[in-house]
PDB file of C-alpha atoms and ligand atoms in Angstrom:
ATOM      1  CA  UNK Q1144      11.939 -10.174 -21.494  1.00 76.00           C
ATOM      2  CA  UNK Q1145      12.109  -6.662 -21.158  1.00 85.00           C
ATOM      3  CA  UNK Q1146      12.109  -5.214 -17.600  1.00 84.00           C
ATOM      4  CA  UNK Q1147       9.003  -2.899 -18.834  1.00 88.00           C
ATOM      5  CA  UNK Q1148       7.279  -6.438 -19.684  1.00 90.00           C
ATOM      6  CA  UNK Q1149       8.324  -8.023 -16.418  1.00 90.00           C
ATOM      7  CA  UNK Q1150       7.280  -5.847 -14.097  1.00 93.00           C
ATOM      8  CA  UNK Q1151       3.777  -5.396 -16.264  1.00 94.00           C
ATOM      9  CA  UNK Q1152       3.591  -9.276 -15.442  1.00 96.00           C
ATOM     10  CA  UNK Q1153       4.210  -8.590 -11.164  1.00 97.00           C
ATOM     11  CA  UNK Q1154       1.316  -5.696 -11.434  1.00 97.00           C
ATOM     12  CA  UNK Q1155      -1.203  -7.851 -13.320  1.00 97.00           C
ATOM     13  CA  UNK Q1156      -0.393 -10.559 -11.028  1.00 98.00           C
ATOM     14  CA  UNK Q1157      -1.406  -8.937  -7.782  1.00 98.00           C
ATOM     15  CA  UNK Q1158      -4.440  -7.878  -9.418  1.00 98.00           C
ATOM     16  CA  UNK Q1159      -5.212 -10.763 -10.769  1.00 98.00           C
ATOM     17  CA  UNK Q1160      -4.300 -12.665  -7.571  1.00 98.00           C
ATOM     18  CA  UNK Q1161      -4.735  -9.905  -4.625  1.00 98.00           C
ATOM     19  CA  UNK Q1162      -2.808 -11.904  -1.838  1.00 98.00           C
ATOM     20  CA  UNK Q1163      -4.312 -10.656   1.528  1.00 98.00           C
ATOM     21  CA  UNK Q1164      -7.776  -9.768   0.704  1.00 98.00           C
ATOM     22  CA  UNK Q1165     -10.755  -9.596   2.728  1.00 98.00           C
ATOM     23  CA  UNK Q1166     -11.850  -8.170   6.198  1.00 98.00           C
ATOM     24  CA  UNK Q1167     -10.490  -9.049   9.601  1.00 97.00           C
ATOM     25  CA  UNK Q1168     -12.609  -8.427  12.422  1.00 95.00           C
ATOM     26  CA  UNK Q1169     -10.101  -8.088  14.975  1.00 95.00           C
ATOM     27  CA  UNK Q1170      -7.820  -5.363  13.514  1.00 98.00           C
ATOM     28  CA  UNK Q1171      -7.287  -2.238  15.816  1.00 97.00           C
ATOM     29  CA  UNK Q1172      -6.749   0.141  12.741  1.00 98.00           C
ATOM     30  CA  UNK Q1173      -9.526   0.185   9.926  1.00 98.00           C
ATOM     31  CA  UNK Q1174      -9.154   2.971   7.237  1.00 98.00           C
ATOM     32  CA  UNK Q1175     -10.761   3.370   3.904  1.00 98.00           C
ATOM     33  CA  UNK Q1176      -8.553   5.518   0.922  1.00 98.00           C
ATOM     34  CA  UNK Q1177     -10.255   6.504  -1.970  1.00 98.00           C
ATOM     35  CA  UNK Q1178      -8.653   8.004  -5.050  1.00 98.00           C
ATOM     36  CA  UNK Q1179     -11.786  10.408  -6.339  1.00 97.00           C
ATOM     37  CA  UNK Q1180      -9.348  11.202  -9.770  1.00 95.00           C
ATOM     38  CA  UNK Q1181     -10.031   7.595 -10.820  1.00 97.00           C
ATOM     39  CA  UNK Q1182     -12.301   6.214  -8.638  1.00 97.00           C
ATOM     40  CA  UNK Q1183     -10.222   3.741  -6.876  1.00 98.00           C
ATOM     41  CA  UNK Q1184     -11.293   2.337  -3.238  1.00 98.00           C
ATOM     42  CA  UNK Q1185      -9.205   0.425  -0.947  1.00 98.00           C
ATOM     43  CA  UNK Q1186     -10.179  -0.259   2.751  1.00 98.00           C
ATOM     44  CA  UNK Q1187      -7.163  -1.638   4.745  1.00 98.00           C
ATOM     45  CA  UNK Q1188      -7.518  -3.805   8.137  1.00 98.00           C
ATOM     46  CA  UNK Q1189      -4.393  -3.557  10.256  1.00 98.00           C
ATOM     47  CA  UNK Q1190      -3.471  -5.588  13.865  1.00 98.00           C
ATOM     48  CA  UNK Q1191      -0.592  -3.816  15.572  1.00 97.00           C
ATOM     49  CA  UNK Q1192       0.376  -5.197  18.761  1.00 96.00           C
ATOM     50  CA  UNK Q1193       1.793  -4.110  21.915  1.00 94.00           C
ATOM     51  CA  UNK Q1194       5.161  -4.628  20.442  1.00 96.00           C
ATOM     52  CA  UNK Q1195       4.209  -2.047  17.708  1.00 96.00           C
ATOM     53  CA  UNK Q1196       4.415  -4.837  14.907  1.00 98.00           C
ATOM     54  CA  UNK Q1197       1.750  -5.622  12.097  1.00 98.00           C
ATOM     55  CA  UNK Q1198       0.794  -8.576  12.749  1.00 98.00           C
ATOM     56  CA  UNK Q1199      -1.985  -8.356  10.077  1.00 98.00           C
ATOM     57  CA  UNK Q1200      -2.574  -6.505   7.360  1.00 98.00           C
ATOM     58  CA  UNK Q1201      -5.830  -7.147   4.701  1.00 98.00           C
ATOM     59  CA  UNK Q1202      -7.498  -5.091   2.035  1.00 98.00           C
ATOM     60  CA  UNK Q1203     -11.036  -5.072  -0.159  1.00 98.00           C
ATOM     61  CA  UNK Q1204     -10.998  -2.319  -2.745  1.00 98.00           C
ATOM     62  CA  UNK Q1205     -11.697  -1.611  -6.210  1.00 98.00           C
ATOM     63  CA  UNK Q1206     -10.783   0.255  -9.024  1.00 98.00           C
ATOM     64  CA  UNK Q1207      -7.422   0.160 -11.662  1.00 98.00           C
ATOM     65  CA  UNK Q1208      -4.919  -2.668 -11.845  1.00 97.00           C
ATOM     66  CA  UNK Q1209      -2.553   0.140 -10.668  1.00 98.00           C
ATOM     67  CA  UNK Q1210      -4.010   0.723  -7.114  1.00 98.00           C
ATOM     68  CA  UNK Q1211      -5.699  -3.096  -6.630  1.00 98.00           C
ATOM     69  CA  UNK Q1212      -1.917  -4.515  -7.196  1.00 98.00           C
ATOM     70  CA  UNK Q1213       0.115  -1.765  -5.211  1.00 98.00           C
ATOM     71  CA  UNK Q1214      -2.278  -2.464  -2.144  1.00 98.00           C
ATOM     72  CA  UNK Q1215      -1.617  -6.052  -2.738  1.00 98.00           C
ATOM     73  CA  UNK Q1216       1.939  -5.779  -3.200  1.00 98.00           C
ATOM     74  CA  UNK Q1217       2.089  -3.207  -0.052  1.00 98.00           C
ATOM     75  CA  UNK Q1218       0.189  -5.664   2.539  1.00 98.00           C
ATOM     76  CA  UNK Q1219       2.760  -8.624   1.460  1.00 98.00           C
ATOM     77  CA  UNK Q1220       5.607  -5.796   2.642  1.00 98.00           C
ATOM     78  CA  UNK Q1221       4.360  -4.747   6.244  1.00 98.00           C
ATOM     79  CA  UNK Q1222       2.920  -8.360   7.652  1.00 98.00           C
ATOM     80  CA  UNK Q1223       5.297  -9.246  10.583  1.00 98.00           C
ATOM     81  CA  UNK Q1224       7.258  -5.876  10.448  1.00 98.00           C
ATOM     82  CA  UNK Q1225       7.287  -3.521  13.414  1.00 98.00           C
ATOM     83  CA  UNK Q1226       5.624   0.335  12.657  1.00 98.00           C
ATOM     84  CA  UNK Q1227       9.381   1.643  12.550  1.00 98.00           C
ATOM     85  CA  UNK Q1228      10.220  -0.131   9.563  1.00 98.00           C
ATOM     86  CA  UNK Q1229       6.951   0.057   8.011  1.00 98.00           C
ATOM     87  CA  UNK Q1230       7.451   3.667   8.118  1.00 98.00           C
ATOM     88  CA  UNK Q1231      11.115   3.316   6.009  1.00 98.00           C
ATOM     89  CA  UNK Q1232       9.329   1.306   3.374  1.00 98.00           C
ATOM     90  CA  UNK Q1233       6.538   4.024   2.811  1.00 98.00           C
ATOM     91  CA  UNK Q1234       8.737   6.559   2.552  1.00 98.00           C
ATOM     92  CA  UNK Q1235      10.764   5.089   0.046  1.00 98.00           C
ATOM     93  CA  UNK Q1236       8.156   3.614  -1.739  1.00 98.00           C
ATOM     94  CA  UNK Q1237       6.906   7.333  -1.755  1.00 98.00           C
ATOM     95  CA  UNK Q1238      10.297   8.712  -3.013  1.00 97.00           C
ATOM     96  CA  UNK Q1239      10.403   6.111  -5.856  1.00 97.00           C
ATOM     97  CA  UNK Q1240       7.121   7.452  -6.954  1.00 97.00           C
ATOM     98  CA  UNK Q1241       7.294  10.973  -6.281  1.00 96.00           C
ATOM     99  CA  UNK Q1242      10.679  12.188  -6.214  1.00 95.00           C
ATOM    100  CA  UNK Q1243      11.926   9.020  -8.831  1.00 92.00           C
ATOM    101  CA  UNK Q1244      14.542   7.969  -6.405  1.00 92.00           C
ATOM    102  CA  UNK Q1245      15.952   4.805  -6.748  1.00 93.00           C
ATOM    103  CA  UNK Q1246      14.136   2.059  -5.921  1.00 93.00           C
ATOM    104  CA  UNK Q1247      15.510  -0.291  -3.034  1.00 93.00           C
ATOM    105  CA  UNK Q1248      14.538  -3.895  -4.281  1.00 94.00           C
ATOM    106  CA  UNK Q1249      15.263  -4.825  -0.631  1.00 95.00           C
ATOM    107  CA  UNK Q1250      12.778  -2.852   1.251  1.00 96.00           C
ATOM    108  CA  UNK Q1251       9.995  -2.450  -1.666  1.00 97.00           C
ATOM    109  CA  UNK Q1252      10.129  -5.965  -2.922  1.00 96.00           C
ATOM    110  CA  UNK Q1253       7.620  -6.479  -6.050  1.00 97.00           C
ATOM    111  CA  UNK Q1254       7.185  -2.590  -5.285  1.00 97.00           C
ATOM    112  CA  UNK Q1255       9.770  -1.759  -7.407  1.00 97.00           C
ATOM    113  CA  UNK Q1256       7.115  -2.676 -10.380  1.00 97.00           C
ATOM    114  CA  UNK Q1257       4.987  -0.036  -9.872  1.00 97.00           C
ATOM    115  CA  UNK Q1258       8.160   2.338 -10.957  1.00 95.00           C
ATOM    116  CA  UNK Q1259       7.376   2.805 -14.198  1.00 93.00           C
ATOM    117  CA  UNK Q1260       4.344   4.185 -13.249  1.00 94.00           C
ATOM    118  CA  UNK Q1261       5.748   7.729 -12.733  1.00 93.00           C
ATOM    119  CA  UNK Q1262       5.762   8.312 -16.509  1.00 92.00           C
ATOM    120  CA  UNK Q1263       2.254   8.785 -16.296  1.00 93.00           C
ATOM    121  CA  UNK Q1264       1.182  11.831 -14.030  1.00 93.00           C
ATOM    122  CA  UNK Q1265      -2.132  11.047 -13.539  1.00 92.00           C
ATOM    123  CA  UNK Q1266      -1.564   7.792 -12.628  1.00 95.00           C
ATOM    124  CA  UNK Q1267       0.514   7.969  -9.764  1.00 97.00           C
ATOM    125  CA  UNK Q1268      -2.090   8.516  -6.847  1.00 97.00           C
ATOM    126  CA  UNK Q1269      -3.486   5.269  -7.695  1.00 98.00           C
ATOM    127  CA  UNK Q1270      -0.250   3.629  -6.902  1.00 98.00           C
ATOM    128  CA  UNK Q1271       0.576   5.859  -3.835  1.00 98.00           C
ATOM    129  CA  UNK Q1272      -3.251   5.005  -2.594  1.00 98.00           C
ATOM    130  CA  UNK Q1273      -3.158   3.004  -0.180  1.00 98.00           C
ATOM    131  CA  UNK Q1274       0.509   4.063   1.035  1.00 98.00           C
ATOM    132  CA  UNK Q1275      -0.720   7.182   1.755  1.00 98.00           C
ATOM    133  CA  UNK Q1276      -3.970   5.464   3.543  1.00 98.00           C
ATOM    134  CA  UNK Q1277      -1.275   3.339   5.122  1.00 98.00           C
ATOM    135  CA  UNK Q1278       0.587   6.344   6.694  1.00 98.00           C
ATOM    136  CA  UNK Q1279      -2.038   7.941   8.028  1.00 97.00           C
ATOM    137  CA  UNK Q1280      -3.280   5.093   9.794  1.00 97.00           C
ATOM    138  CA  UNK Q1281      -0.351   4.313  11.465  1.00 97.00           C
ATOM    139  CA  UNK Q1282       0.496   7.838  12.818  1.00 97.00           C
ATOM    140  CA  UNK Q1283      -3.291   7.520  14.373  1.00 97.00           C
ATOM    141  CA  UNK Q1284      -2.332   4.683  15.602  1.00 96.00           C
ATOM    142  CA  UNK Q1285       0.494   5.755  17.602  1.00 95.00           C
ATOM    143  CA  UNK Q1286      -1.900   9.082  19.200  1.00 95.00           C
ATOM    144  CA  UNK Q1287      -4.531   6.794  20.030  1.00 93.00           C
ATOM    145  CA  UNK Q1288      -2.787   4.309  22.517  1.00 83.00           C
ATOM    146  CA  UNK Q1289      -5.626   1.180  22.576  1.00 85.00           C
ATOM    147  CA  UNK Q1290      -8.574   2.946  21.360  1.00 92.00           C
ATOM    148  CA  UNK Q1291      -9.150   1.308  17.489  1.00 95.00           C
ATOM    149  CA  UNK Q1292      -8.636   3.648  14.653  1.00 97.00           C
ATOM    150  CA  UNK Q1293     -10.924   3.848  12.361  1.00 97.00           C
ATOM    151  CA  UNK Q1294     -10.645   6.517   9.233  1.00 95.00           C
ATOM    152  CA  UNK Q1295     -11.223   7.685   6.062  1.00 97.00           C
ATOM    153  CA  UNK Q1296      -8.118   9.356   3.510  1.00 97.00           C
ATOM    154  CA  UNK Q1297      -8.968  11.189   0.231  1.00 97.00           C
ATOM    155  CA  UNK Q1298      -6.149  11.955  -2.236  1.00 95.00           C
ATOM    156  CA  UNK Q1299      -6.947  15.108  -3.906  1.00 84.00           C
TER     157      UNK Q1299
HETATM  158 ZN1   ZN P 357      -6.469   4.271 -10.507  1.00 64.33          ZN
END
Protein backbone atom coordinates (compact mmCIF):
# COMPACT_ATOMS: atom_id res chain seq x y z
CA UNK A 1 0.00 0.00 0.00
CA UNK A 2 1.21 3.23 -0.78
CA UNK A 3 2.02 5.58 2.14
CA UNK A 4 -0.41 8.27 0.30
CA UNK A 5 -3.16 5.34 0.64
CA UNK A 6 -2.25 4.54 4.22
CA UNK A 7 -2.35 7.51 5.76
CA UNK A 8 -5.80 8.36 3.63
CA UNK A 9 -7.00 5.15 5.63
CA UNK A 10 -5.73 6.83 9.46
CA UNK A 11 -7.68 10.26 8.36
CA UNK A 12 -10.91 8.53 7.29
CA UNK A 13 -10.65 6.50 10.30
CA UNK A 14 -10.78 9.23 12.89
CA UNK A 15 -13.55 10.64 11.06
CA UNK A 16 -15.27 7.87 10.70
CA UNK A 17 -14.58 6.80 14.31
CA UNK A 18 -13.87 10.30 16.26
CA UNK A 19 -12.29 8.71 19.49
CA UNK A 20 -12.98 11.29 22.33
CA UNK A 21 -16.12 12.91 21.33
CA UNK A 22 -18.67 14.58 23.26
CA UNK A 23 -18.91 17.22 26.13
CA UNK A 24 -17.48 17.00 29.61
CA UNK A 25 -19.00 19.04 32.13
CA UNK A 26 -16.23 19.32 34.40
CA UNK A 27 -13.44 20.66 32.12
CA UNK A 28 -11.78 24.00 33.32
CA UNK A 29 -10.94 25.09 29.64
CA UNK A 30 -13.89 25.16 27.01
CA UNK A 31 -13.04 26.78 23.57
CA UNK A 32 -14.84 26.66 20.32
CA UNK A 33 -12.46 27.06 16.77
CA UNK A 34 -14.12 27.63 13.75
CA UNK A 35 -12.52 27.60 10.32
CA UNK A 36 -14.96 30.36 8.41
CA UNK A 37 -12.81 29.33 4.85
CA UNK A 38 -14.61 25.96 5.00
CA UNK A 39 -16.91 26.05 7.55
CA UNK A 40 -15.44 23.68 9.95
CA UNK A 41 -16.45 23.80 13.87
CA UNK A 42 -14.75 22.10 16.60
CA UNK A 43 -15.45 22.86 20.35
CA UNK A 44 -12.75 21.27 22.61
CA UNK A 45 -13.32 20.41 26.52
CA UNK A 46 -10.04 20.29 28.39
CA UNK A 47 -9.33 19.22 32.44
CA UNK A 48 -5.89 20.44 33.45
CA UNK A 49 -5.00 19.83 36.89
CA UNK A 50 -2.98 21.30 39.52
CA UNK A 51 -0.09 19.36 38.21
CA UNK A 52 -0.57 21.19 34.83
CA UNK A 53 -1.49 17.78 33.04
CA UNK A 54 -4.57 17.07 30.67
CA UNK A 55 -6.25 14.88 32.23
CA UNK A 56 -9.14 15.15 29.68
CA UNK A 57 -9.48 16.21 26.53
CA UNK A 58 -13.06 15.86 24.27
CA UNK A 59 -14.36 17.45 21.13
CA UNK A 60 -17.97 17.91 19.11
CA UNK A 61 -17.44 19.64 15.79
CA UNK A 62 -18.30 19.48 12.29
CA UNK A 63 -17.22 20.07 9.02
CA UNK A 64 -14.35 18.18 6.48
CA UNK A 65 -12.79 14.80 7.14
CA UNK A 66 -9.61 16.96 7.33
CA UNK A 67 -10.42 18.97 10.55
CA UNK A 68 -13.07 16.17 12.24
CA UNK A 69 -9.94 13.56 12.07
CA UNK A 70 -6.99 16.01 13.06
CA UNK A 71 -9.12 17.01 16.24
CA UNK A 72 -9.59 13.38 16.78
CA UNK A 73 -6.18 12.40 16.19
CA UNK A 74 -4.94 15.60 18.37
CA UNK A 75 -7.16 14.72 21.64
CA UNK A 76 -5.68 10.93 21.49
CA UNK A 77 -2.03 12.97 21.67
CA UNK A 78 -2.50 15.35 24.79
CA UNK A 79 -4.75 12.93 27.28
CA UNK A 80 -2.41 12.26 30.30
CA UNK A 81 0.41 14.67 29.08
CA UNK A 82 1.45 17.66 31.15
CA UNK A 83 0.88 21.44 29.26
CA UNK A 84 4.82 21.44 28.68
CA UNK A 85 4.77 18.70 26.38
CA UNK A 86 1.54 19.42 24.91
CA UNK A 87 3.06 22.57 23.87
CA UNK A 88 6.20 20.51 21.91
CA UNK A 89 3.63 18.47 20.07
CA UNK A 90 1.69 21.62 18.74
CA UNK A 91 4.47 23.17 17.66
CA UNK A 92 5.70 20.48 15.70
CA UNK A 93 2.59 19.42 14.52
CA UNK A 94 2.46 23.17 13.36
CA UNK A 95 5.94 23.01 11.67
CA UNK A 96 4.98 19.79 9.78
CA UNK A 97 2.11 21.69 8.38
CA UNK A 98 3.36 25.02 7.92
CA UNK A 99 6.94 25.11 7.53
CA UNK A 100 6.92 21.09 6.02
CA UNK A 101 9.38 20.04 8.60
CA UNK A 102 9.78 16.64 9.23
CA UNK A 103 7.36 14.96 10.91
CA UNK A 104 8.32 13.25 14.37
CA UNK A 105 6.23 9.92 14.33
CA UNK A 106 7.07 9.92 18.07
CA UNK A 107 5.48 13.02 19.29
CA UNK A 108 2.61 13.39 16.45
CA UNK A 109 1.59 9.80 16.35
CA UNK A 110 -1.30 9.19 13.59
CA UNK A 111 -0.51 13.07 13.11
CA UNK A 112 1.95 12.40 10.78
CA UNK A 113 -1.18 11.52 8.30
CA UNK A 114 -2.39 14.71 8.00
CA UNK A 115 1.18 15.57 6.16
CA UNK A 116 0.20 15.29 2.95
CA UNK A 117 -2.18 17.75 3.48
CA UNK A 118 0.23 20.68 2.83
CA UNK A 119 -0.02 20.10 -0.93
CA UNK A 120 -3.20 21.66 -0.81
CA UNK A 121 -3.09 25.41 0.41
CA UNK A 122 -6.41 25.87 1.18
CA UNK A 123 -6.70 23.01 3.06
CA UNK A 124 -4.35 23.37 5.68
CA UNK A 125 -6.34 25.52 8.33
CA UNK A 126 -8.69 22.76 8.57
CA UNK A 127 -5.99 20.51 9.77
CA UNK A 128 -4.22 23.17 11.97
CA UNK A 129 -7.96 23.94 13.49
CA UNK A 130 -8.17 22.80 16.40
CA UNK A 131 -4.24 22.99 17.16
CA UNK A 132 -4.44 26.40 16.89
CA UNK A 133 -7.82 26.37 19.19
CA UNK A 134 -5.68 24.08 21.30
CA UNK A 135 -2.87 26.69 21.81
CA UNK A 136 -4.76 29.33 22.63
CA UNK A 137 -6.56 27.65 25.22
CA UNK A 138 -3.80 26.53 27.00
CA UNK A 139 -1.83 29.86 27.16
CA UNK A 140 -5.35 31.19 28.81
CA UNK A 141 -5.11 28.68 30.85
CA UNK A 142 -1.89 29.37 32.36
CA UNK A 143 -3.03 33.58 32.88
CA UNK A 144 -6.10 32.56 34.44
CA UNK A 145 -4.86 30.50 37.54
CA UNK A 146 -8.45 28.56 38.63
CA UNK A 147 -10.89 30.71 36.98
CA UNK A 148 -12.35 28.27 33.83
CA UNK A 149 -11.51 29.40 30.39
CA UNK A 150 -13.89 29.62 28.20
CA UNK A 151 -13.22 31.04 24.39
CA UNK A 152 -13.80 31.34 21.02
CA UNK A 153 -10.65 31.16 18.02
CA UNK A 154 -11.31 32.12 14.35
CA UNK A 155 -8.69 31.23 11.71
CA UNK A 156 -8.74 33.84 9.15
ZN1 LIG B 1 -12.13 21.95 6.27
Amino acid sequence: MAIEDLYREVIMDHYKRPRNKGANLEANVVIEGVNPLCGDEIKLWLTINNEKTVTAASFEGQGCSISQASVSIMTELIIGKCVENVKTIISSFRAMMLESSEPDEKLLGDGIALEGVRQFPVRIKCAVLSWNTLNLGIDQHATAGDQRVELKHSES
